[in-house]
Short mmCIF file of N, CA and C in Angstrom, two decimals:
data_model
loop_
_atom_site.label_atom_id
_atom_site.label_comp_id
_atom_site.label_asym_id
_atom_site.label_seq_id
_atom_site.Cartn_x
_atom_site.Cartn_y
_atom_site.Cartn_z
N MET A 27 63.77 -10.64 -29.39
CA MET A 27 62.74 -11.22 -28.70
C MET A 27 61.42 -11.18 -29.40
N THR A 28 60.85 -12.57 -29.55
CA THR A 28 59.57 -12.49 -30.26
C THR A 28 58.27 -12.71 -29.25
N ASP A 29 57.24 -11.83 -29.64
CA ASP A 29 55.99 -12.25 -28.76
C ASP A 29 56.26 -13.17 -28.04
N ALA A 30 56.01 -14.53 -28.55
CA ALA A 30 55.94 -15.90 -28.09
C ALA A 30 56.79 -16.00 -26.95
N SER A 31 58.20 -15.40 -27.27
CA SER A 31 59.19 -15.91 -26.43
C SER A 31 59.18 -14.68 -25.22
N ARG A 32 58.69 -13.77 -25.27
CA ARG A 32 57.99 -12.59 -24.33
C ARG A 32 57.00 -13.48 -23.36
N ASP A 33 56.27 -13.99 -24.11
CA ASP A 33 55.02 -14.74 -23.28
C ASP A 33 55.24 -15.81 -22.28
N GLU A 34 56.20 -16.85 -23.02
CA GLU A 34 56.91 -17.75 -22.39
C GLU A 34 57.27 -17.12 -21.15
N ALA A 35 58.43 -16.21 -21.24
CA ALA A 35 58.97 -15.71 -20.04
C ALA A 35 58.32 -14.71 -18.73
N ALA A 36 57.16 -14.43 -19.53
CA ALA A 36 56.24 -13.64 -18.56
C ALA A 36 55.49 -15.01 -17.80
N GLU A 37 54.77 -15.83 -18.33
CA GLU A 37 54.65 -17.21 -17.63
C GLU A 37 55.61 -18.04 -16.85
N ARG A 38 57.05 -17.96 -17.16
CA ARG A 38 57.50 -18.51 -16.52
C ARG A 38 57.73 -17.74 -15.06
N GLU A 39 57.89 -16.19 -15.22
CA GLU A 39 58.52 -15.53 -14.12
C GLU A 39 56.96 -15.75 -13.02
N ALA A 40 55.79 -15.64 -13.47
CA ALA A 40 54.41 -15.89 -12.77
C ALA A 40 54.51 -17.34 -12.43
N ALA A 41 54.76 -17.91 -12.96
CA ALA A 41 55.07 -19.46 -12.31
C ALA A 41 55.98 -19.55 -10.81
N ARG A 42 56.96 -19.03 -11.29
CA ARG A 42 57.96 -18.88 -10.18
C ARG A 42 57.47 -18.14 -9.13
N ALA A 43 56.94 -16.73 -9.46
CA ALA A 43 56.27 -15.89 -8.19
C ALA A 43 55.00 -16.65 -7.36
N ALA A 44 54.27 -17.21 -8.07
CA ALA A 44 53.13 -18.65 -7.22
C ALA A 44 53.67 -19.46 -6.67
N LEU A 45 54.76 -19.83 -6.92
CA LEU A 45 55.62 -21.01 -6.34
C LEU A 45 55.95 -20.45 -5.07
N PHE A 46 56.90 -19.33 -5.52
CA PHE A 46 57.81 -19.00 -4.07
C PHE A 46 56.68 -18.69 -3.14
N SER A 47 55.57 -17.72 -3.62
CA SER A 47 54.58 -17.21 -2.65
C SER A 47 54.40 -18.47 -1.57
N ALA A 48 53.60 -19.42 -2.03
CA ALA A 48 53.19 -20.92 -1.52
C ALA A 48 54.46 -21.07 -0.63
N GLU A 49 55.87 -21.37 -1.24
CA GLU A 49 56.70 -21.79 -0.36
C GLU A 49 57.08 -20.54 0.92
N LEU A 50 56.96 -19.40 0.55
CA LEU A 50 57.31 -18.64 1.48
C LEU A 50 56.54 -18.58 2.87
N LEU A 51 55.01 -18.93 2.49
CA LEU A 51 54.18 -18.95 3.41
C LEU A 51 54.49 -20.13 4.68
N ARG A 52 55.09 -21.32 3.55
CA ARG A 52 55.16 -22.42 4.42
C ARG A 52 56.48 -22.55 5.24
N ARG A 53 57.46 -21.97 4.69
CA ARG A 53 58.68 -21.57 5.18
C ARG A 53 58.52 -20.35 6.73
N VAL A 54 57.95 -19.74 6.38
CA VAL A 54 57.72 -18.69 7.47
C VAL A 54 56.95 -19.19 8.75
N ASP A 55 55.78 -20.36 8.07
CA ASP A 55 55.27 -20.93 9.56
C ASP A 55 56.07 -21.98 10.22
N ALA A 56 57.14 -22.70 9.38
CA ALA A 56 57.92 -23.37 10.12
C ALA A 56 59.19 -23.05 10.68
N MET A 57 59.38 -21.69 10.17
CA MET A 57 60.25 -20.81 11.23
C MET A 57 59.78 -20.62 12.29
N ALA A 58 58.49 -20.20 11.92
CA ALA A 58 57.92 -19.56 13.47
C ALA A 58 57.98 -20.62 14.65
N ARG A 59 57.58 -22.04 14.01
CA ARG A 59 57.57 -23.05 14.78
C ARG A 59 58.97 -23.51 15.29
N ALA A 60 59.91 -23.45 14.77
CA ALA A 60 61.40 -23.42 15.33
C ALA A 60 61.78 -22.74 16.20
N ILE A 61 61.43 -21.12 15.83
CA ILE A 61 61.96 -20.25 16.73
C ILE A 61 61.12 -20.76 18.53
N GLU A 62 60.04 -21.03 18.37
CA GLU A 62 59.40 -21.34 19.53
C GLU A 62 59.87 -22.56 20.42
N VAL A 63 60.28 -23.66 19.34
CA VAL A 63 61.11 -24.45 20.32
C VAL A 63 62.13 -24.43 20.22
N ASP A 64 63.03 -23.04 19.67
CA ASP A 64 64.59 -23.16 20.20
C ASP A 64 65.13 -24.11 19.30
N ALA A 65 64.83 -24.38 17.92
CA ALA A 65 65.53 -25.50 17.18
C ALA A 65 66.22 -24.37 15.72
N LEU A 66 67.20 -24.00 16.44
CA LEU A 66 68.14 -22.69 15.76
C LEU A 66 68.55 -23.38 14.66
N GLU A 67 68.90 -24.76 14.19
CA GLU A 67 69.28 -25.06 13.11
C GLU A 67 68.12 -24.67 11.85
N ALA A 68 67.08 -25.24 12.37
CA ALA A 68 65.89 -25.49 11.45
C ALA A 68 65.68 -23.89 10.98
N VAL A 69 65.62 -22.75 11.98
CA VAL A 69 65.37 -21.52 11.59
C VAL A 69 66.48 -21.02 10.51
N VAL A 70 67.84 -21.45 10.92
CA VAL A 70 68.83 -21.12 9.78
C VAL A 70 68.74 -21.64 8.32
N SER A 71 68.14 -22.79 8.35
CA SER A 71 67.84 -23.22 7.04
C SER A 71 66.62 -22.73 6.61
N GLU A 72 65.62 -22.67 7.14
CA GLU A 72 64.48 -21.79 6.62
C GLU A 72 64.76 -20.58 6.40
N ALA A 73 65.49 -19.83 6.89
CA ALA A 73 65.90 -17.95 6.54
C ALA A 73 66.83 -18.28 4.95
N ASN A 74 67.58 -19.07 5.22
CA ASN A 74 68.84 -19.45 4.27
C ASN A 74 67.76 -19.81 2.91
N ALA A 75 66.84 -20.36 2.98
CA ALA A 75 66.08 -20.93 2.08
C ALA A 75 65.35 -19.55 1.39
N ILE A 76 64.62 -19.08 2.43
CA ILE A 76 63.93 -17.58 1.81
C ILE A 76 64.92 -16.58 1.26
N ALA A 77 65.84 -16.44 2.11
CA ALA A 77 66.85 -15.41 1.11
C ALA A 77 67.16 -15.85 -0.03
N THR A 78 67.59 -16.96 -0.17
CA THR A 78 68.23 -17.37 -1.78
C THR A 78 67.02 -16.95 -2.61
N GLY A 79 65.84 -17.67 -2.31
CA GLY A 79 64.82 -17.68 -3.35
C GLY A 79 64.31 -16.16 -3.91
N ALA A 80 64.33 -14.87 -2.56
CA ALA A 80 64.02 -13.66 -2.62
C ALA A 80 65.08 -13.00 -3.26
N MET A 81 66.22 -13.37 -3.33
CA MET A 81 67.49 -12.89 -4.40
C MET A 81 67.05 -13.33 -5.75
N VAL A 82 66.62 -14.49 -6.02
CA VAL A 82 66.44 -14.99 -7.33
C VAL A 82 65.40 -13.82 -7.69
N LEU A 83 64.46 -13.45 -7.25
CA LEU A 83 63.30 -13.19 -7.52
C LEU A 83 63.45 -11.33 -7.73
N GLY A 84 64.48 -11.18 -7.01
CA GLY A 84 64.68 -9.68 -6.90
C GLY A 84 63.99 -9.04 -5.63
N LEU A 85 63.70 -9.67 -4.73
CA LEU A 85 63.02 -9.11 -4.04
C LEU A 85 64.11 -8.91 -2.41
N GLY A 86 64.99 -7.97 -2.73
CA GLY A 86 66.14 -7.49 -1.86
C GLY A 86 65.49 -6.92 -0.44
N ALA A 87 64.36 -6.50 0.00
CA ALA A 87 63.79 -6.18 1.25
C ALA A 87 63.88 -7.66 2.07
N LEU A 88 63.20 -8.44 1.32
CA LEU A 88 63.11 -9.76 2.07
C LEU A 88 64.14 -10.53 2.44
N ALA A 89 65.03 -10.43 1.32
CA ALA A 89 66.57 -11.13 1.54
C ALA A 89 67.28 -10.43 2.43
N GLU A 90 67.44 -9.59 2.62
CA GLU A 90 67.88 -8.93 4.13
C GLU A 90 67.28 -9.20 5.17
N ASP A 91 65.93 -9.21 5.33
CA ASP A 91 65.13 -9.69 6.26
C ASP A 91 65.64 -11.20 6.90
N ALA A 92 65.48 -11.73 5.89
CA ALA A 92 65.80 -13.22 6.34
C ALA A 92 67.18 -13.81 6.30
N GLY A 93 68.19 -12.81 5.58
CA GLY A 93 69.31 -12.91 6.27
C GLY A 93 70.12 -12.27 7.75
N ARG A 94 68.96 -11.51 8.08
CA ARG A 94 68.83 -10.92 9.41
C ARG A 94 68.75 -12.07 10.65
N ILE A 95 67.53 -13.00 10.09
CA ILE A 95 67.12 -13.96 11.34
C ILE A 95 68.18 -15.02 10.88
N GLU A 96 68.59 -15.20 9.79
CA GLU A 96 70.06 -16.41 9.72
C GLU A 96 71.08 -15.76 10.49
N ARG A 97 71.51 -14.80 10.38
CA ARG A 97 72.89 -14.38 11.35
C ARG A 97 72.33 -14.39 12.71
N ALA A 98 71.18 -14.25 13.12
CA ALA A 98 70.78 -13.81 14.67
C ALA A 98 70.68 -15.24 14.76
N ALA A 99 70.45 -16.20 14.31
CA ALA A 99 70.20 -17.53 14.50
C ALA A 99 71.65 -18.61 14.75
N ARG A 100 72.71 -18.20 13.92
CA ARG A 100 73.79 -18.51 13.93
C ARG A 100 74.65 -17.77 15.38
N GLN A 101 74.20 -16.81 15.29
CA GLN A 101 74.70 -16.45 16.71
C GLN A 101 74.28 -16.45 18.00
N ASP A 102 73.38 -17.19 18.05
CA ASP A 102 72.49 -17.91 19.13
C ASP A 102 71.89 -16.63 19.76
N ASN A 103 71.65 -15.52 18.97
CA ASN A 103 71.25 -14.23 19.27
C ASN A 103 69.60 -14.24 19.53
N ARG A 104 68.89 -14.44 20.56
CA ARG A 104 67.55 -14.60 20.35
C ARG A 104 66.86 -13.28 20.44
N GLY A 105 67.36 -12.28 21.08
CA GLY A 105 66.75 -10.80 21.22
C GLY A 105 66.76 -10.37 19.50
N LEU A 106 67.98 -10.51 19.13
CA LEU A 106 67.71 -10.17 17.36
C LEU A 106 66.84 -10.67 16.43
N LEU A 107 67.10 -12.08 16.88
CA LEU A 107 66.01 -13.25 16.19
C LEU A 107 64.82 -12.76 16.22
N SER A 108 64.36 -12.68 17.36
CA SER A 108 62.92 -11.73 17.32
C SER A 108 62.61 -10.59 16.89
N LEU A 109 63.38 -9.55 16.84
CA LEU A 109 63.26 -8.56 16.22
C LEU A 109 63.35 -8.96 14.68
N ALA A 110 64.27 -9.63 14.10
CA ALA A 110 64.49 -9.92 12.78
C ALA A 110 63.48 -10.47 12.35
N PHE A 111 62.63 -11.38 13.08
CA PHE A 111 61.35 -12.09 12.61
C PHE A 111 60.49 -11.39 12.56
N VAL A 112 60.23 -10.19 13.35
CA VAL A 112 58.90 -9.52 13.54
C VAL A 112 58.93 -8.49 12.23
N ALA A 113 60.00 -7.78 11.80
CA ALA A 113 60.55 -7.23 10.56
C ALA A 113 60.42 -7.95 9.26
N LEU A 114 60.57 -9.36 9.26
CA LEU A 114 60.08 -10.11 8.30
C LEU A 114 58.87 -9.91 8.15
N GLN A 115 58.23 -10.58 9.18
CA GLN A 115 56.49 -10.60 9.13
C GLN A 115 55.80 -9.34 8.84
N SER A 116 56.37 -8.11 9.18
CA SER A 116 55.97 -6.86 8.79
C SER A 116 55.97 -6.54 7.51
N GLY A 117 57.14 -7.19 6.62
CA GLY A 117 56.87 -6.75 4.99
C GLY A 117 56.45 -8.03 4.23
N LEU A 118 55.95 -9.13 5.08
CA LEU A 118 55.19 -10.23 4.51
C LEU A 118 54.12 -10.05 3.49
N HIS A 119 53.03 -9.06 4.04
CA HIS A 119 52.07 -8.48 2.91
C HIS A 119 52.23 -8.15 1.80
N ASP A 120 53.26 -7.22 2.11
CA ASP A 120 53.70 -6.20 0.55
C ASP A 120 54.34 -7.31 -0.07
N THR A 121 55.29 -8.18 0.41
CA THR A 121 55.79 -8.94 -0.54
C THR A 121 55.23 -10.31 -1.41
N LEU A 122 53.86 -10.43 -0.68
CA LEU A 122 53.05 -11.38 -1.28
C LEU A 122 52.18 -10.59 -2.34
N ALA A 123 51.67 -9.16 -1.80
CA ALA A 123 51.29 -8.23 -2.95
C ALA A 123 51.88 -8.00 -3.95
N MET A 124 53.06 -8.00 -3.94
CA MET A 124 54.18 -7.73 -5.04
C MET A 124 54.44 -9.17 -5.93
N LEU A 125 54.16 -10.03 -5.51
CA LEU A 125 54.58 -11.72 -6.22
C LEU A 125 52.87 -11.66 -6.89
N ARG A 126 52.16 -11.17 -6.22
CA ARG A 126 50.63 -11.31 -6.76
C ARG A 126 50.77 -10.89 -8.22
N ARG A 127 50.92 -9.47 -7.97
CA ARG A 127 51.11 -8.44 -9.25
C ARG A 127 51.60 -9.10 -10.41
N ARG A 128 53.04 -9.92 -10.06
CA ARG A 128 53.56 -10.42 -11.19
C ARG A 128 52.76 -11.72 -12.09
N GLY A 129 52.26 -12.02 -11.07
CA GLY A 129 51.19 -13.21 -11.85
C GLY A 129 50.07 -12.97 -13.09
#
């Protein structure tokens, strides 16, 4: 791999990380609003999108947290949903810091 292609790959990775960071914040906010109004289909959709993006970027803990939210919403288990959402929120700062370092 040439230096130019390495630089291009690094730039693409940084752009993906920046885009995902912004999208992550929007989706977490949308998920919080959906949880408040019991819109479980929306919770499933947002959690699935977060989990998918997290897996692509190698963010295993975030993917697991989002997967737990998705499963809890599908099972209509509001107690587990609440706990899973708190866990996702707790790790959000570290996830965003990790993404910033990639940029």
